Amino acid sequence: MAKASPSSSSSSSSSELITASDTYSAHNYHPLPVVVASADGAWVTDVEGNRYLDMLAGYSALNFGHGNRRLVDAAKAQLDRLTLTSRAFHHDRFAAFCSSLAELCGMEMVLPMNTGAEAVETAVKTARKWGYQVKGVPDGQAKIVVAENNFHGRTTTIVSFSTDEEARASFGPYTPGFEIVPYGDLAAMEAAVDENTVAVLLEPIQGEAGVLVPPPGYLPAVRELTRSRNTLFILDEIQSGLGRTGATFACEHEDVVPDMYVLGKALGGGIVPVSAVVSSRAVLGVFKPGEHGSTFGGNPLACAVAQEVVDMLRSGEYQQRATELGEHLHRELGVLAGEGPVRAVRGRGLWAGVDIDPARGTGRQISEQLMERGVLVKDTHGSTIRIAPPLVISKEDLDWGLNQLRAVLGTTA
Ligand SMILES: *Cc1c(COP(=O)(O)O)cnc(C)c1O
């Protein structure tokens, strides 16, 4: 009998491919048992030809949907022309991408990287260097204040300031220089920010924690505090940004402008990893040649795709869709909340965390039952499921997905 192996993927069944994945890849994920072979818009098709509505959208990496024509065309055109130079040489897509992203953010400079975690690392390094060079913090004393239940990525430094034991345990020794305060607690933040604090790093909405929206007024108050204490306010908008909440950035809902945006996920259009730190000249200007870098950061293919993403966001059309469909989503989920097994619903725009009564099943079990009905979501923190479809989803498809959720939860509302 032929052994399932990656090379036989074109003819293998889902279960053979899953067995082969389990055999040949590290078990650092526990995916739902679906093997996707193709996709279009908000829909994916598995190797057996079953179709599923994608209500996760690659944790917001697929805000513009699978196979978005504009983005695929931009990538294809660039593939035929130039894909990589390294930053040892200039290339002709770089300046235009950096200037248009800076403009979209209302900032002055961009430092492009690849993955979100790399951009967060870049933000940490930038803040420390700014702290020593500009703020005058004594060498080695820089402190960055972060929030409990944060998710900023998986590198050794980033897990050092995680409060998630699964993410952190067994990966020490940990990088020092971080203080963790409860999310949404202004008094704790005021107490933590001292003269050696170079930055406060927050998600404007905590995604992995279960789509937690901070209390109104919290982000503006942290903005005011950091400004008055000469500390950088860094917002990780990797998951919340670029249209998801109905605005280009989630912090716009609170009229907050940070000193630095950290971007990723949707910036690469679901095609290539593209991340960036975007800030002022006074902040990003601290870097000199040799102090930071990445072979693939800001490569021509990445710039071509991300430039198209920026152009698409400039029209406001995706933010508008997320606002309208998001109001609909939250209206429908609001009816479910408090009824039957739905304990609470949070979120903003096309983004929701739905807490299910643990007695009804784990988030994982609910996700598997939804999968059997053709809807893909992801659970987080036990009994929460996260709903974040591509912003291009149709209202009809969204309603169909919500009907499957009602059916799984046994509610008729
Ligand atoms: C996904 C995510 C990251 C890490 O991005 P990777 O590309 O997976 O490294 C960081 N911050 C937030 C808020 C994220 O959602």
CSV table of N, CA, C and O in Angstrom, one decimal, residues 322-396:
chain,number,residue,atom,x,y,z
A,322,ALA,N,-16.9,46.7,6.0
A,322,ALA,CA,-16.7,46.1,7.3
A,322,ALA,C,-17.6,46.8,8.3
A,322,ALA,O,-18.1,46.2,9.2
A,323,THR,N,-17.8,48.1,8.1
A,323,THR,CA,-18.7,48.8,9.0
A,323,THR,C,-20.2,48.3,8.8
A,323,THR,O,-20.8,47.9,9.8
A,324,GLU,N,-20.6,48.2,7.6
A,324,GLU,CA,-22.0,47.9,7.3
A,324,GLU,C,-22.3,46.4,7.7
A,324,GLU,O,-23.2,46.1,8.4
A,325,LEU,N,-21.4,45.5,7.2
A,325,LEU,CA,-21.6,44.1,7.5
A,325,LEU,C,-21.4,43.8,9.0
A,325,LEU,O,-22.0,42.9,9.6
A,326,GLY,N,-20.4,44.6,9.6
A,326,GLY,CA,-20.2,44.4,11.0
A,326,GLY,C,-21.3,44.8,11.8
A,326,GLY,O,-21.6,44.1,12.8
A,327,GLU,N,-22.0,45.9,11.5
A,327,GLU,CA,-23.2,46.3,12.2
A,327,GLU,C,-24.3,45.1,12.1
A,327,GLU,O,-24.9,44.8,13.1
A,328,HIS,N,-24.4,44.6,10.9
A,328,HIS,CA,-25.3,43.5,10.8
A,328,HIS,C,-24.9,42.3,11.6
A,328,HIS,O,-25.7,41.7,12.3
A,329,LEU,N,-23.6,41.9,11.5
A,329,LEU,CA,-23.1,40.8,12.3
A,329,LEU,C,-23.4,40.9,13.8
A,329,LEU,O,-23.9,40.0,14.5
A,330,HIS,N,-23.0,42.1,14.3
A,330,HIS,CA,-23.2,42.3,15.8
A,330,HIS,C,-24.7,42.4,16.2
A,330,HIS,O,-25.0,42.1,17.3
A,331,ARG,N,-25.5,42.9,15.3
A,331,ARG,CA,-26.9,42.9,15.5
A,331,ARG,C,-27.4,41.5,15.7
A,331,ARG,O,-28.1,41.2,16.6
A,332,GLU,N,-27.0,40.7,14.7
A,332,GLU,CA,-27.5,39.3,14.8
A,332,GLU,C,-26.9,38.5,16.0
A,332,GLU,O,-27.6,37.8,16.6
A,333,LEU,N,-25.6,38.7,16.2
A,333,LEU,CA,-25.0,38.1,17.4
A,333,LEU,C,-25.6,38.6,18.7
A,333,LEU,O,-25.7,37.9,19.7
A,334,GLY,N,-25.9,39.9,18.7
A,334,GLY,CA,-26.5,40.5,19.9
A,334,GLY,C,-27.8,39.8,20.3
A,334,GLY,O,-28.1,39.7,21.5
A,335,VAL,N,-28.6,39.3,19.3
A,335,VAL,CA,-29.8,38.6,19.5
A,335,VAL,C,-29.5,37.3,20.2
A,335,VAL,O,-30.2,36.8,21.1
A,336,LEU,N,-28.4,36.7,19.7
A,336,LEU,CA,-28.0,35.4,20.3
A,336,LEU,C,-27.5,35.5,21.7
A,336,LEU,O,-27.6,34.6,22.6
A,337,ALA,N,-26.8,36.7,22.0
A,337,ALA,CA,-26.1,36.8,23.3
A,337,ALA,C,-27.1,36.8,24.4
A,337,ALA,O,-28.2,37.4,24.4
A,338,GLY,N,-26.8,36.0,25.4
A,338,GLY,CA,-27.7,35.9,26.6
A,338,GLY,C,-28.8,34.9,26.4
A,338,GLY,O,-29.5,34.6,27.3
A,339,GLU,N,-28.9,34.4,25.2
A,339,GLU,CA,-29.9,33.3,24.9
A,339,GLU,C,-29.2,32.0,24.8
A,339,GLU,O,-28.2,31.9,24.1
A,340,GLY,N,-29.7,31.0,25.4
A,340,GLY,CA,-29.2,29.7,25.3
A,340,GLY,C,-27.7,29.6,25.6
A,340,GLY,O,-27.3,30.2,26.6
A,341,PRO,N,-26.9,29.0,24.7
A,341,PRO,CA,-25.5,28.8,25.1
A,341,PRO,C,-24.6,30.0,24.8
A,341,PRO,O,-23.4,29.8,25.1
A,342,VAL,N,-25.1,31.1,24.3
A,342,VAL,CA,-24.1,32.2,24.0
A,342,VAL,C,-24.1,33.1,25.2
A,342,VAL,O,-25.1,33.7,25.6
A,343,ARG,N,-22.9,33.2,25.8
A,343,ARG,CA,-22.7,33.9,27.1
A,343,ARG,C,-22.5,35.4,26.8
A,343,ARG,O,-22.9,36.2,27.5
A,344,ALA,N,-21.6,35.7,25.8
A,344,ALA,CA,-21.3,37.1,25.6
A,344,ALA,C,-20.7,37.2,24.2
A,344,ALA,O,-20.3,36.2,23.6
A,345,VAL,N,-20.9,38.4,23.6
A,345,VAL,CA,-20.3,38.7,22.3
A,345,VAL,C,-19.6,40.0,22.4
A,345,VAL,O,-20.1,41.0,23.0
A,346,ARG,N,-18.4,40.0,21.8
A,346,ARG,CA,-17.6,41.3,21.8
A,346,ARG,C,-17.1,41.5,20.4
A,346,ARG,O,-17.1,40.6,19.6
A,347,GLY,N,-16.6,42.7,20.2
A,347,GLY,CA,-15.9,43.0,18.9
A,347,GLY,C,-16.3,44.3,18.3
A,347,GLY,O,-17.0,45.1,18.9
A,348,ARG,N,-15.8,44.4,17.1
A,348,ARG,CA,-16.1,45.7,16.3
A,348,ARG,C,-15.9,45.4,14.8
A,348,ARG,O,-15.0,44.7,14.5
A,349,GLY,N,-16.8,46.0,14.0
A,349,GLY,CA,-16.7,45.7,12.6
A,349,GLY,C,-16.9,44.2,12.3
A,349,GLY,O,-17.7,43.5,13.0
A,350,LEU,N,-16.2,43.7,11.3
A,350,LEU,CA,-16.4,42.3,10.9
A,350,LEU,C,-15.5,41.4,11.8
A,350,LEU,O,-14.7,40.6,11.3
A,351,TRP,N,-15.6,41.5,13.1
A,351,TRP,CA,-14.8,40.9,14.0
A,351,TRP,C,-15.5,40.6,15.3
A,351,TRP,O,-16.0,41.6,15.9
A,352,ALA,N,-15.6,39.4,15.7
A,352,ALA,CA,-16.4,39.1,16.9
A,352,ALA,C,-15.8,37.9,17.7
A,352,ALA,O,-15.3,36.9,17.1
A,353,GLY,N,-15.8,38.0,19.0
A,353,GLY,CA,-15.5,36.9,19.8
A,353,GLY,C,-16.8,36.5,20.5
A,353,GLY,O,-17.5,37.3,21.0
A,354,VAL,N,-17.2,35.2,20.4
A,354,VAL,CA,-18.4,34.7,20.9
A,354,VAL,C,-18.1,33.7,22.0
A,354,VAL,O,-17.5,32.6,21.7
A,355,ASP,N,-18.5,34.0,23.3
A,355,ASP,CA,-18.3,33.1,24.4
A,355,ASP,C,-19.4,32.1,24.5
A,355,ASP,O,-20.6,32.5,24.6
A,356,ILE,N,-19.1,30.8,24.4
A,356,ILE,CA,-20.1,29.8,24.5
A,356,ILE,C,-20.1,29.2,25.9
A,356,ILE,O,-19.1,29.0,26.5
A,357,ASP,N,-21.3,28.9,26.4
A,357,ASP,CA,-21.4,28.2,27.7
A,357,ASP,C,-20.6,26.9,27.6
A,357,ASP,O,-20.8,26.1,26.8
A,358,PRO,N,-19.6,26.8,28.5
A,358,PRO,CA,-18.7,25.7,28.5
A,358,PRO,C,-19.4,24.3,28.6
A,358,PRO,O,-19.0,23.3,28.1
A,359,ALA,N,-20.6,24.4,29.2
A,359,ALA,CA,-21.4,23.1,29.3
A,359,ALA,C,-21.9,22.7,28.0
A,359,ALA,O,-22.1,21.5,27.8
A,360,ARG,N,-22.0,23.6,27.0
A,360,ARG,CA,-22.4,23.2,25.7
A,360,ARG,C,-21.3,22.6,24.8
A,360,ARG,O,-21.6,21.9,23.8
A,361,GLY,N,-20.1,22.8,25.3
A,361,GLY,CA,-19.0,22.2,24.5
A,361,GLY,C,-17.8,23.2,24.5
A,361,GLY,O,-18.0,24.4,24.7
A,362,THR,N,-16.7,22.7,24.2
A,362,THR,CA,-15.5,23.6,24.1
A,362,THR,C,-15.6,24.3,22.8
A,362,THR,O,-16.3,23.9,21.8
A,363,GLY,N,-14.8,25.4,22.7
A,363,GLY,CA,-14.8,26.1,21.4
A,363,GLY,C,-14.3,25.2,20.3
A,363,GLY,O,-14.8,25.4,19.1
A,364,ARG,N,-13.4,24.3,20.6
A,364,ARG,CA,-13.0,23.4,19.6
A,364,ARG,C,-14.1,22.5,19.1
A,364,ARG,O,-14.3,22.3,17.9
A,365,GLN,N,-14.9,22.0,20.0
A,365,GLN,CA,-16.1,21.2,19.6
A,365,GLN,C,-17.1,22.0,18.7
A,365,GLN,O,-17.5,21.5,17.7
A,366,ILE,N,-17.3,23.2,19.1
A,366,ILE,CA,-18.2,24.0,18.3
A,366,ILE,C,-17.6,24.3,16.9
A,366,ILE,O,-18.3,24.2,15.9
A,367,SER,N,-16.3,24.5,16.9
A,367,SER,CA,-15.7,24.8,15.6
A,367,SER,C,-15.8,23.5,14.7
A,367,SER,O,-16.0,23.6,13.5
A,368,GLU,N,-15.6,22.3,15.3
A,368,GLU,CA,-15.7,21.1,14.5
A,368,GLU,C,-17.1,20.9,14.0
A,368,GLU,O,-17.4,20.5,12.9
A,369,GLN,N,-18.1,21.2,14.9
A,369,GLN,CA,-19.5,21.1,14.4
A,369,GLN,C,-19.8,22.1,13.3
A,369,GLN,O,-20.6,21.7,12.4
A,370,LEU,N,-19.3,23.3,13.4
A,370,LEU,CA,-19.5,24.3,12.3
A,370,LEU,C,-18.8,23.8,11.0
A,370,LEU,O,-19.4,24.0,9.9
A,371,MET,N,-17.6,23.2,11.2
A,371,MET,CA,-16.9,22.7,10.0
A,371,MET,C,-17.8,21.6,9.3
A,371,MET,O,-17.9,21.6,8.1
A,372,GLU,N,-18.4,20.8,10.1
A,372,GLU,CA,-19.3,19.7,9.4
A,372,GLU,C,-20.5,20.4,8.7
A,372,GLU,O,-21.0,19.8,7.7
A,373,ARG,N,-20.8,21.6,9.1
A,373,ARG,CA,-21.9,22.3,8.4
A,373,ARG,C,-21.3,23.3,7.3
A,373,ARG,O,-22.1,24.1,6.8
A,374,GLY,N,-20.0,23.2,7.1
A,374,GLY,CA,-19.4,24.0,6.0
A,374,GLY,C,-19.0,25.4,6.4
A,374,GLY,O,-18.9,26.3,5.5
A,375,VAL,N,-18.7,25.6,7.7
A,375,VAL,CA,-18.2,26.9,8.1
A,375,VAL,C,-16.9,26.8,8.9
A,375,VAL,O,-16.9,25.9,9.8
A,376,LEU,N,-15.9,27.5,8.5
A,376,LEU,CA,-14.6,27.4,9.2
A,376,LEU,C,-14.4,28.6,10.2
A,376,LEU,O,-14.5,29.8,9.7
A,377,VAL,N,-14.3,28.4,11.5
A,377,VAL,CA,-13.9,29.4,12.4
A,377,VAL,C,-12.8,28.8,13.3
A,377,VAL,O,-12.4,27.6,13.1
A,378,LYS,N,-12.3,29.6,14.2
A,378,LYS,CA,-11.3,29.1,15.1
A,378,LYS,C,-11.6,29.4,16.5
A,378,LYS,O,-12.1,30.5,16.8
A,379,ASP,N,-11.4,28.5,17.4
A,379,ASP,CA,-11.7,28.7,18.8
A,379,ASP,C,-10.4,29.4,19.4
A,379,ASP,O,-9.3,29.3,18.9
A,380,THR,N,-10.7,30.1,20.5
A,380,THR,CA,-9.5,30.7,21.3
A,380,THR,C,-9.9,30.6,22.8
A,380,THR,O,-11.1,30.7,23.1
A,381,HIS,N,-9.0,30.4,23.6
A,381,HIS,CA,-9.2,30.4,25.1
A,381,HIS,C,-10.4,29.6,25.5
A,381,HIS,O,-11.3,30.1,26.1
A,382,GLY,N,-10.4,28.3,25.2
A,382,GLY,CA,-11.4,27.4,25.7
A,382,GLY,C,-12.8,27.5,25.1
A,382,GLY,O,-13.0,26.8,24.1
A,383,SER,N,-13.6,28.4,25.5
A,383,SER,CA,-15.0,28.4,25.0
A,383,SER,C,-15.3,29.6,24.1
A,383,SER,O,-16.5,29.9,24.0
A,384,THR,N,-14.3,30.3,23.6
A,384,THR,CA,-14.6,31.4,22.7
A,384,THR,C,-14.4,31.0,21.3
A,384,THR,O,-13.4,30.4,21.0
A,385,ILE,N,-15.3,31.4,20.4
A,385,ILE,CA,-15.0,31.3,19.0
A,385,ILE,C,-14.9,32.7,18.4
A,385,ILE,O,-15.6,33.6,18.8
A,386,ARG,N,-14.0,32.7,17.4
A,386,ARG,CA,-13.7,34.0,16.8
A,386,ARG,C,-14.3,34.0,15.4
A,386,ARG,O,-14.1,33.1,14.6
A,387,ILE,N,-15.0,35.1,15.1
A,387,ILE,CA,-15.6,35.2,13.7
A,387,ILE,C,-15.0,36.4,13.1
A,387,ILE,O,-15.1,37.5,13.6
A,388,ALA,N,-14.3,36.2,12.0
A,388,ALA,CA,-13.6,37.2,11.2
A,388,ALA,C,-13.5,36.9,9.8
A,388,ALA,O,-12.5,36.6,9.2
A,389,PRO,N,-14.7,37.0,9.1
A,389,PRO,CA,-14.6,36.6,7.6
A,389,PRO,C,-13.9,37.6,6.8
A,389,PRO,O,-13.7,38.7,7.2
A,390,PRO,N,-13.5,37.2,5.6
A,390,PRO,CA,-12.9,38.2,4.7
A,390,PRO,C,-13.9,39.4,4.5
A,390,PRO,O,-15.1,39.2,4.5
A,391,LEU,N,-13.4,40.6,4.4
A,391,LEU,CA,-14.2,41.8,4.2
A,391,LEU,C,-15.1,41.8,3.0
A,391,LEU,O,-16.0,42.5,2.8
A,392,VAL,N,-14.7,40.9,2.0
A,392,VAL,CA,-15.4,40.8,0.7
A,392,VAL,C,-16.6,39.8,0.8
A,392,VAL,O,-17.3,39.6,-0.2
A,393,ILE,N,-16.8,39.2,2.0
A,393,ILE,CA,-18.0,38.3,2.1
A,393,ILE,C,-19.3,39.0,1.7
A,393,ILE,O,-19.4,40.2,2.0
A,394,SER,N,-20.2,38.3,1.1
A,394,SER,CA,-21.5,38.9,0.8
A,394,SER,C,-22.4,38.8,2.0
A,394,SER,O,-22.2,37.9,2.9
A,395,LYS,N,-23.4,39.6,2.1
A,395,LYS,CA,-24.3,39.6,3.2
A,395,LYS,C,-25.0,38.3,3.2
A,395,LYS,O,-25.3,37.7,4.3
A,396,GLU,N,-25.4,37.7,2.1
A,396,GLU,CA,-26.1,36.4,2.0
A,396,GLU,C,-25.2,35.3,2.6
A,396,GLU,O,-25.7,34.5,3.4
